[in-house]
PDB file of C-alpha atoms in Angstrom:
ATOM      1  CA  UNK C   1      22.856 -84.893 -55.922  1.00  0.00           C
ATOM      2  CA  UNK C   2      21.493 -83.364 -59.085  1.00  0.00           C
ATOM      3  CA  UNK C   3      21.895 -79.598 -59.282  1.00  0.00           C
ATOM      4  CA  UNK C   4      20.563 -77.172 -61.839  1.00  0.00           C
ATOM      5  CA  UNK C   5      22.412 -73.896 -62.013  1.00  0.00           C
ATOM      6  CA  UNK C   6      20.776 -70.994 -63.757  1.00  0.00           C
ATOM      7  CA  UNK C   7      22.512 -67.900 -65.049  1.00  0.00           C
ATOM      8  CA  UNK C   8      22.239 -65.081 -64.740  1.00  0.00           C
ATOM      9  CA  UNK C   9      20.666 -64.933 -61.311  1.00  0.00           C
ATOM     10  CA  UNK C  10      19.281 -61.442 -61.895  1.00  0.00           C
ATOM     11  CA  UNK C  11      18.667 -59.549 -65.106  1.00  0.00           C
ATOM     12  CA  UNK C  12      17.311 -56.052 -65.598  1.00  0.00           C
ATOM     13  CA  UNK C  13      16.870 -54.913 -69.187  1.00  0.00           C
ATOM     14  CA  UNK C  14      15.070 -52.321 -71.235  1.00  0.00           C
ATOM     15  CA  UNK C  15      11.954 -53.136 -73.219  1.00  0.00           C
ATOM     16  CA  UNK C  16      12.831 -54.351 -76.701  1.00  0.00           C
ATOM     17  CA  UNK C  17      16.138 -55.972 -75.768  1.00  0.00           C
ATOM     18  CA  UNK C  18      16.916 -59.654 -76.255  1.00  0.00           C
ATOM     19  CA  UNK C  19      18.122 -61.975 -73.511  1.00  0.00           C
ATOM     20  CA  UNK C  20      19.140 -65.553 -72.872  1.00  0.00           C
ATOM     21  CA  UNK C  21      18.831 -67.525 -69.657  1.00  0.00           C
ATOM     22  CA  UNK C  22      20.893 -70.660 -69.158  1.00  0.00           C
ATOM     23  CA  UNK C  23      20.182 -73.792 -67.165  1.00  0.00           C
ATOM     24  CA  UNK C  24      23.135 -76.130 -66.645  1.00  0.00           C
ATOM     25  CA  UNK C  25      23.778 -79.409 -64.905  1.00  0.00           C
ATOM     26  CA  UNK C  26      26.272 -82.243 -64.897  1.00  0.00           C
ATOM     27  CA  UNK C  27      23.365 -84.700 -64.863  1.00  0.00           C
ATOM     28  CA  UNK C  28      21.349 -86.050 -67.761  1.00  0.00           C
ATOM     29  CA  UNK C  29      17.620 -85.382 -67.702  1.00  0.00           C
ATOM     30  CA  UNK C  30      14.857 -87.293 -69.404  1.00  0.00           C
ATOM     31  CA  UNK C  31      12.813 -84.102 -69.623  1.00  0.00           C
ATOM     32  CA  UNK C  32      13.218 -80.477 -68.742  1.00  0.00           C
ATOM     33  CA  UNK C  33      10.642 -77.809 -68.134  1.00  0.00           C
ATOM     34  CA  UNK C  34      10.643 -74.025 -67.964  1.00  0.00           C
ATOM     35  CA  UNK C  35       8.306 -72.107 -65.701  1.00  0.00           C
ATOM     36  CA  UNK C  36       7.569 -68.457 -65.049  1.00  0.00           C
ATOM     37  CA  UNK C  37       6.440 -67.319 -61.643  1.00  0.00           C
ATOM     38  CA  UNK C  38       4.960 -63.933 -60.850  1.00  0.00           C
ATOM     39  CA  UNK C  39       4.687 -62.486 -57.341  1.00  0.00           C
ATOM     40  CA  UNK C  40       1.904 -64.066 -55.293  1.00  0.00           C
ATOM     41  CA  UNK C  41       1.369 -66.894 -57.737  1.00  0.00           C
ATOM     42  CA  UNK C  42       2.595 -70.411 -58.321  1.00  0.00           C
ATOM     43  CA  UNK C  43       4.930 -71.247 -61.199  1.00  0.00           C
ATOM     44  CA  UNK C  44       3.236 -71.567 -64.587  1.00  0.00           C
ATOM     45  CA  UNK C  45       4.538 -74.100 -67.062  1.00  0.00           C
ATOM     46  CA  UNK C  46       5.896 -72.579 -70.285  1.00  0.00           C
ATOM     47  CA  UNK C  47       7.320 -75.573 -72.094  1.00  0.00           C
ATOM     48  CA  UNK C  48       8.568 -79.149 -71.760  1.00  0.00           C
ATOM     49  CA  UNK C  49      11.471 -80.472 -73.818  1.00  0.00           C
ATOM     50  CA  UNK C  50      12.347 -84.148 -73.953  1.00  0.00           C
ATOM     51  CA  UNK C  51      14.648 -84.745 -76.939  1.00  0.00           C
ATOM     52  CA  UNK C  52      18.312 -83.748 -77.072  1.00  0.00           C
ATOM     53  CA  UNK C  53      18.747 -80.804 -79.427  1.00  0.00           C
ATOM     54  CA  UNK C  54      15.036 -80.026 -79.393  1.00  0.00           C
ATOM     55  CA  UNK C  55      13.995 -76.434 -80.047  1.00  0.00           C
ATOM     56  CA  UNK C  56      10.552 -75.121 -79.171  1.00  0.00           C
ATOM     57  CA  UNK C  57       9.123 -71.689 -79.774  1.00  0.00           C
ATOM     58  CA  UNK C  58       6.382 -69.959 -77.837  1.00  0.00           C
ATOM     59  CA  UNK C  59       5.741 -66.567 -79.457  1.00  0.00           C
ATOM     60  CA  UNK C  60       8.855 -64.519 -78.580  1.00  0.00           C
ATOM     61  CA  UNK C  61      10.340 -67.271 -76.393  1.00  0.00           C
ATOM     62  CA  UNK C  62      12.684 -69.915 -77.799  1.00  0.00           C
ATOM     63  CA  UNK C  63      13.662 -72.916 -75.723  1.00  0.00           C
ATOM     64  CA  UNK C  64      16.475 -75.315 -76.516  1.00  0.00           C
ATOM     65  CA  UNK C  65      17.432 -78.613 -74.900  1.00  0.00           C
ATOM     66  CA  UNK C  66      21.118 -79.460 -75.116  1.00  0.00           C
ATOM     67  CA  UNK C  67      22.215 -82.354 -77.306  1.00  0.00           C
ATOM     68  CA  UNK C  68      23.385 -84.288 -74.259  1.00  0.00           C
ATOM     69  CA  UNK C  69      20.214 -83.377 -72.305  1.00  0.00           C
ATOM     70  CA  UNK C  70      22.254 -81.779 -69.537  1.00  0.00           C
ATOM     71  CA  UNK C  71      21.472 -78.153 -70.240  1.00  0.00           C
ATOM     72  CA  UNK C  72      18.873 -75.851 -71.678  1.00  0.00           C
ATOM     73  CA  UNK C  73      18.438 -72.238 -72.677  1.00  0.00           C
ATOM     74  CA  UNK C  74      15.589 -69.787 -72.885  1.00  0.00           C
ATOM     75  CA  UNK C  75      15.890 -66.889 -75.315  1.00  0.00           C
ATOM     76  CA  UNK C  76      13.453 -63.989 -75.261  1.00  0.00           C
ATOM     77  CA  UNK C  77      13.283 -61.688 -78.261  1.00  0.00           C
ATOM     78  CA  UNK C  78      12.172 -58.083 -77.864  1.00  0.00           C
ATOM     79  CA  UNK C  79      11.388 -58.382 -74.167  1.00  0.00           C
ATOM     80  CA  UNK C  80       8.297 -56.674 -72.812  1.00  0.00           C
ATOM     81  CA  UNK C  81       7.392 -55.582 -69.278  1.00  0.00           C
ATOM     82  CA  UNK C  82       4.924 -58.471 -69.170  1.00  0.00           C
ATOM     83  CA  UNK C  83       7.887 -60.861 -69.340  1.00  0.00           C
ATOM     84  CA  UNK C  84       8.966 -59.744 -65.874  1.00  0.00           C
ATOM     85  CA  UNK C  85       9.082 -62.592 -63.393  1.00  0.00           C
ATOM     86  CA  UNK C  86      11.081 -65.455 -61.936  1.00  0.00           C
ATOM     87  CA  UNK C  87      12.103 -68.025 -64.540  1.00  0.00           C
ATOM     88  CA  UNK C  88      12.729 -71.539 -63.310  1.00  0.00           C
ATOM     89  CA  UNK C  89      14.013 -74.587 -65.121  1.00  0.00           C
ATOM     90  CA  UNK C  90      13.209 -78.025 -63.726  1.00  0.00           C
ATOM     91  CA  UNK C  91      14.697 -81.330 -64.770  1.00  0.00           C
ATOM     92  CA  UNK C  92      13.597 -84.878 -64.252  1.00  0.00           C
ATOM     93  CA  UNK C  93      16.062 -87.739 -64.334  1.00  0.00           C
ATOM     94  CA  UNK C  94      15.392 -91.166 -65.774  1.00  0.00           C
ATOM     95  CA  UNK C  95      13.466 -93.530 -63.562  1.00  0.00           C
ATOM     96  CA  UNK C  96      12.152 -90.877 -61.204  1.00  0.00           C
ATOM     97  CA  UNK C  97       8.957 -88.915 -60.943  1.00  0.00           C
ATOM     98  CA  UNK C  98      10.602 -85.998 -59.148  1.00  0.00           C
ATOM     99  CA  UNK C  99      11.709 -82.726 -60.661  1.00  0.00           C
ATOM    100  CA  UNK C 100      14.733 -80.790 -59.485  1.00  0.00           C
ATOM    101  CA  UNK C 101      14.287 -77.056 -59.789  1.00  0.00           C
ATOM    102  CA  UNK C 102      16.972 -74.679 -60.917  1.00  0.00           C
ATOM    103  CA  UNK C 103      18.285 -71.796 -58.867  1.00  0.00           C
ATOM    104  CA  UNK C 104      16.065 -69.321 -60.730  1.00  0.00           C
ATOM    105  CA  UNK C 105      16.559 -66.201 -62.824  1.00  0.00           C
ATOM    106  CA  UNK C 106      14.764 -63.066 -61.789  1.00  0.00           C
ATOM    107  CA  UNK C 107      14.011 -60.920 -64.845  1.00  0.00           C
ATOM    108  CA  UNK C 108      12.844 -57.323 -64.805  1.00  0.00           C
ATOM    109  CA  UNK C 109      11.933 -55.613 -68.049  1.00  0.00           C
ATOM    110  CA  UNK C 110      11.757 -51.850 -67.805  1.00  0.00           C
ATOM    111  CA  UNK C 111       9.357 -49.868 -69.975  1.00  0.00           C
TER     112      UNK C 111
ATOM    113  CA  UNK Y   1      -4.085 -79.107 -67.224  1.00  0.00           C
ATOM    114  CA  UNK Y   2      -5.373 -79.077 -63.658  1.00  0.00           C
ATOM    115  CA  UNK Y   3      -6.819 -76.274 -61.570  1.00  0.00           C
ATOM    116  CA  UNK Y   4      -5.453 -76.191 -58.054  1.00  0.00           C
ATOM    117  CA  UNK Y   5      -6.549 -74.089 -55.120  1.00  0.00           C
ATOM    118  CA  UNK Y   6      -4.860 -73.610 -51.786  1.00  0.00           C
ATOM    119  CA  UNK Y   7      -6.099 -72.342 -48.441  1.00  0.00           C
ATOM    120  CA  UNK Y   8      -5.144 -70.116 -46.790  1.00  0.00           C
ATOM    121  CA  UNK Y   9      -3.470 -67.860 -49.329  1.00  0.00           C
ATOM    122  CA  UNK Y  10      -1.427 -66.274 -46.571  1.00  0.00           C
ATOM    123  CA  UNK Y  11      -1.154 -66.292 -42.808  1.00  0.00           C
ATOM    124  CA  UNK Y  12       0.866 -64.753 -40.024  1.00  0.00           C
ATOM    125  CA  UNK Y  13       1.477 -67.147 -37.152  1.00  0.00           C
ATOM    126  CA  UNK Y  14       3.228 -67.069 -33.820  1.00  0.00           C
ATOM    127  CA  UNK Y  15       6.206 -69.285 -33.166  1.00  0.00           C
ATOM    128  CA  UNK Y  16       5.376 -72.589 -31.554  1.00  0.00           C
ATOM    129  CA  UNK Y  17       1.997 -72.904 -33.232  1.00  0.00           C
ATOM    130  CA  UNK Y  18       0.970 -75.081 -36.184  1.00  0.00           C
ATOM    131  CA  UNK Y  19      -0.726 -74.288 -39.471  1.00  0.00           C
ATOM    132  CA  UNK Y  20      -2.499 -76.677 -41.819  1.00  0.00           C
ATOM    133  CA  UNK Y  21      -2.520 -75.829 -45.511  1.00  0.00           C
ATOM    134  CA  UNK Y  22      -5.147 -77.319 -47.788  1.00  0.00           C
ATOM    135  CA  UNK Y  23      -4.736 -78.196 -51.451  1.00  0.00           C
ATOM    136  CA  UNK Y  24      -7.721 -79.014 -53.671  1.00  0.00           C
ATOM    137  CA  UNK Y  25      -7.506 -80.233 -57.280  1.00  0.00           C
ATOM    138  CA  UNK Y  26     -10.322 -80.174 -59.810  1.00  0.00           C
ATOM    139  CA  UNK Y  27      -9.548 -83.683 -61.059  1.00  0.00           C
ATOM    140  CA  UNK Y  28      -8.350 -86.973 -59.639  1.00  0.00           C
ATOM    141  CA  UNK Y  29      -4.581 -87.296 -59.530  1.00  0.00           C
ATOM    142  CA  UNK Y  30      -2.291 -90.017 -58.294  1.00  0.00           C
ATOM    143  CA  UNK Y  31       0.558 -87.951 -56.910  1.00  0.00           C
ATOM    144  CA  UNK Y  32       0.554 -84.589 -55.236  1.00  0.00           C
ATOM    145  CA  UNK Y  33       3.709 -82.724 -54.312  1.00  0.00           C
ATOM    146  CA  UNK Y  34       4.457 -80.195 -51.606  1.00  0.00           C
ATOM    147  CA  UNK Y  35       7.205 -77.629 -52.114  1.00  0.00           C
ATOM    148  CA  UNK Y  36       8.745 -74.882 -50.043  1.00  0.00           C
ATOM    149  CA  UNK Y  37       9.987 -71.652 -51.572  1.00  0.00           C
ATOM    150  CA  UNK Y  38      11.968 -69.509 -49.184  1.00  0.00           C
ATOM    151  CA  UNK Y  39      12.076 -65.766 -49.823  1.00  0.00           C
ATOM    152  CA  UNK Y  40      13.785 -65.025 -53.128  1.00  0.00           C
ATOM    153  CA  UNK Y  41      14.697 -68.661 -53.631  1.00  0.00           C
ATOM    154  CA  UNK Y  42      13.799 -71.541 -55.898  1.00  0.00           C
ATOM    155  CA  UNK Y  43      11.540 -74.473 -55.037  1.00  0.00           C
ATOM    156  CA  UNK Y  44      12.536 -77.332 -52.761  1.00  0.00           C
ATOM    157  CA  UNK Y  45      10.500 -80.522 -52.690  1.00  0.00           C
ATOM    158  CA  UNK Y  46       9.253 -81.382 -49.199  1.00  0.00           C
ATOM    159  CA  UNK Y  47       7.384 -84.603 -49.895  1.00  0.00           C
ATOM    160  CA  UNK Y  48       5.290 -86.593 -52.323  1.00  0.00           C
ATOM    161  CA  UNK Y  49       1.794 -87.610 -51.252  1.00  0.00           C
ATOM    162  CA  UNK Y  50       0.026 -90.624 -52.711  1.00  0.00           C
ATOM    163  CA  UNK Y  51      -3.526 -91.479 -51.818  1.00  0.00           C
ATOM    164  CA  UNK Y  52      -3.776 -94.337 -49.385  1.00  0.00           C
ATOM    165  CA  UNK Y  53      -0.138 -94.433 -48.349  1.00  0.00           C
ATOM    166  CA  UNK Y  54       2.270 -92.468 -46.229  1.00  0.00           C
ATOM    167  CA  UNK Y  55       3.961 -89.514 -47.794  1.00  0.00           C
ATOM    168  CA  UNK Y  56       7.546 -89.831 -48.987  1.00  0.00           C
ATOM    169  CA  UNK Y  57       9.753 -87.123 -47.522  1.00  0.00           C
ATOM    170  CA  UNK Y  58      12.887 -85.615 -49.026  1.00  0.00           C
ATOM    171  CA  UNK Y  59      16.154 -85.327 -47.189  1.00  0.00           C
ATOM    172  CA  UNK Y  60      15.957 -82.635 -44.539  1.00  0.00           C
ATOM    173  CA  UNK Y  61      12.194 -82.895 -44.052  1.00  0.00           C
ATOM    174  CA  UNK Y  62      10.519 -85.125 -41.470  1.00  0.00           C
ATOM    175  CA  UNK Y  63       6.980 -86.239 -40.817  1.00  0.00           C
ATOM    176  CA  UNK Y  64       6.880 -84.845 -37.277  1.00  0.00           C
ATOM    177  CA  UNK Y  65       7.554 -81.356 -38.584  1.00  0.00           C
ATOM    178  CA  UNK Y  66       5.525 -81.566 -41.817  1.00  0.00           C
ATOM    179  CA  UNK Y  67       2.741 -84.138 -41.431  1.00  0.00           C
ATOM    180  CA  UNK Y  68       0.796 -84.691 -44.637  1.00  0.00           C
ATOM    181  CA  UNK Y  69      -2.623 -86.163 -45.248  1.00  0.00           C
ATOM    182  CA  UNK Y  70      -3.987 -87.475 -48.539  1.00  0.00           C
ATOM    183  CA  UNK Y  71      -7.492 -88.733 -47.847  1.00  0.00           C
ATOM    184  CA  UNK Y  72      -8.622 -88.919 -51.493  1.00  0.00           C
ATOM    185  CA  UNK Y  73      -7.475 -88.323 -55.062  1.00  0.00           C
ATOM    186  CA  UNK Y  74      -8.353 -84.618 -55.131  1.00  0.00           C
ATOM    187  CA  UNK Y  75      -7.216 -83.313 -51.761  1.00  0.00           C
ATOM    188  CA  UNK Y  76      -4.179 -83.071 -49.515  1.00  0.00           C
ATOM    189  CA  UNK Y  77      -3.057 -81.134 -46.472  1.00  0.00           C
ATOM    190  CA  UNK Y  78       0.366 -80.113 -45.223  1.00  0.00           C
ATOM    191  CA  UNK Y  79       0.834 -79.087 -41.608  1.00  0.00           C
ATOM    192  CA  UNK Y  80       3.764 -76.975 -40.529  1.00  0.00           C
ATOM    193  CA  UNK Y  81       4.248 -77.868 -36.873  1.00  0.00           C
ATOM    194  CA  UNK Y  82       5.859 -76.040 -33.990  1.00  0.00           C
ATOM    195  CA  UNK Y  83       6.719 -73.150 -36.254  1.00  0.00           C
ATOM    196  CA  UNK Y  84       9.761 -70.937 -36.003  1.00  0.00           C
ATOM    197  CA  UNK Y  85      10.673 -67.833 -38.032  1.00  0.00           C
ATOM    198  CA  UNK Y  86      12.809 -70.070 -40.266  1.00  0.00           C
ATOM    199  CA  UNK Y  87       9.593 -71.678 -41.513  1.00  0.00           C
ATOM    200  CA  UNK Y  88       8.531 -68.395 -43.106  1.00  0.00           C
ATOM    201  CA  UNK Y  89       8.156 -69.350 -46.760  1.00  0.00           C
ATOM    202  CA  UNK Y  90       5.741 -69.898 -49.575  1.00  0.00           C
ATOM    203  CA  UNK Y  91       4.326 -73.416 -49.524  1.00  0.00           C
ATOM    204  CA  UNK Y  92       3.131 -74.766 -52.856  1.00  0.00           C
ATOM    205  CA  UNK Y  93       1.295 -77.892 -53.834  1.00  0.00           C
ATOM    206  CA  UNK Y  94       1.468 -79.332 -57.317  1.00  0.00           C
ATOM    207  CA  UNK Y  95       0.176 -82.251 -59.332  1.00  0.00           C
ATOM    208  CA  UNK Y  96       1.483 -84.065 -62.323  1.00  0.00           C
ATOM    209  CA  UNK Y  97      -0.425 -83.698 -65.551  1.00  0.00           C
ATOM    210  CA  UNK Y  98      -1.495 -86.531 -67.784  1.00  0.00           C
ATOM    211  CA  UNK Y  99       1.047 -85.783 -70.490  1.00  0.00           C
ATOM    212  CA  UNK Y 100       3.822 -88.237 -71.218  1.00  0.00           C
ATOM    213  CA  UNK Y 101       6.487 -85.783 -70.058  1.00  0.00           C
ATOM    214  CA  UNK Y 102       4.922 -85.402 -66.633  1.00  0.00           C
ATOM    215  CA  UNK Y 103       4.272 -81.681 -66.572  1.00  0.00           C
ATOM    216  CA  UNK Y 104       3.541 -80.190 -63.173  1.00  0.00           C
ATOM    217  CA  UNK Y 105       0.769 -77.763 -62.357  1.00  0.00           C
ATOM    218  CA  UNK Y 106       1.005 -75.609 -59.272  1.00  0.00           C
ATOM    219  CA  UNK Y 107      -1.377 -74.041 -56.861  1.00  0.00           C
ATOM    220  CA  UNK Y 108      -1.088 -70.313 -56.101  1.00  0.00           C
ATOM    221  CA  UNK Y 109       0.847 -70.981 -52.905  1.00  0.00           C
ATOM    222  CA  UNK Y 110       0.415 -70.166 -49.236  1.00  0.00           C
ATOM    223  CA  UNK Y 111       2.594 -67.362 -47.917  1.00  0.00           C
ATOM    224  CA  UNK Y 112       3.464 -68.076 -44.310  1.00  0.00           C
ATOM    225  CA  UNK Y 113       5.083 -65.579 -41.973  1.00  0.00           C
ATOM    226  CA  UNK Y 114       6.124 -66.733 -38.524  1.00  0.00           C
ATOM    227  CA  UNK Y 115       6.736 -64.062 -35.894  1.00  0.00           C
TER     228      UNK Y 115
END
């Protein structure tokens, strides 16, 4: 069974601080996505990475896919209260259409 | 991207009853997915619904408990049958985008509370 472990599980930081969220697995994924979910809403796709070692930037968010395509990280620079939410990684293995979702990281950015 | 709506947005139901959740997409899609998100938890795939065929259920989920319909390429329903308090969750439908990496787009979810 493929599992995606995220760390940390909870994170509460002050506005302006930097943070990194990790998504780890023992399985290889053909693609990996990051989502953010706010209360009362469905997850919203932030980024998809498909190539080992790939780095993508979305404003203050930097996403990296591990060289072996087993792990990923999300780094937020100068966090803002609007970054508050549940961050989820989701990986898809080769030959399947299904995504496995990570355990989630709940981020709270205090003003 | 796809725009997805769900009805109802939330409901409070008594144990033993059933609730049908509707999912409408603004474009034709091949596969639709139903997820459950228990309070404070991540997403767990319930089943995959293809138009014109029976849904494919994940381990731990059965058709008698979660019957699914997929009458056309823009619509699906999930029924939560014979509900118990353990069924209290957010139920989400999603579709796969047209990109090569298979991005998923989610509806806003249905928050179900069973008393």
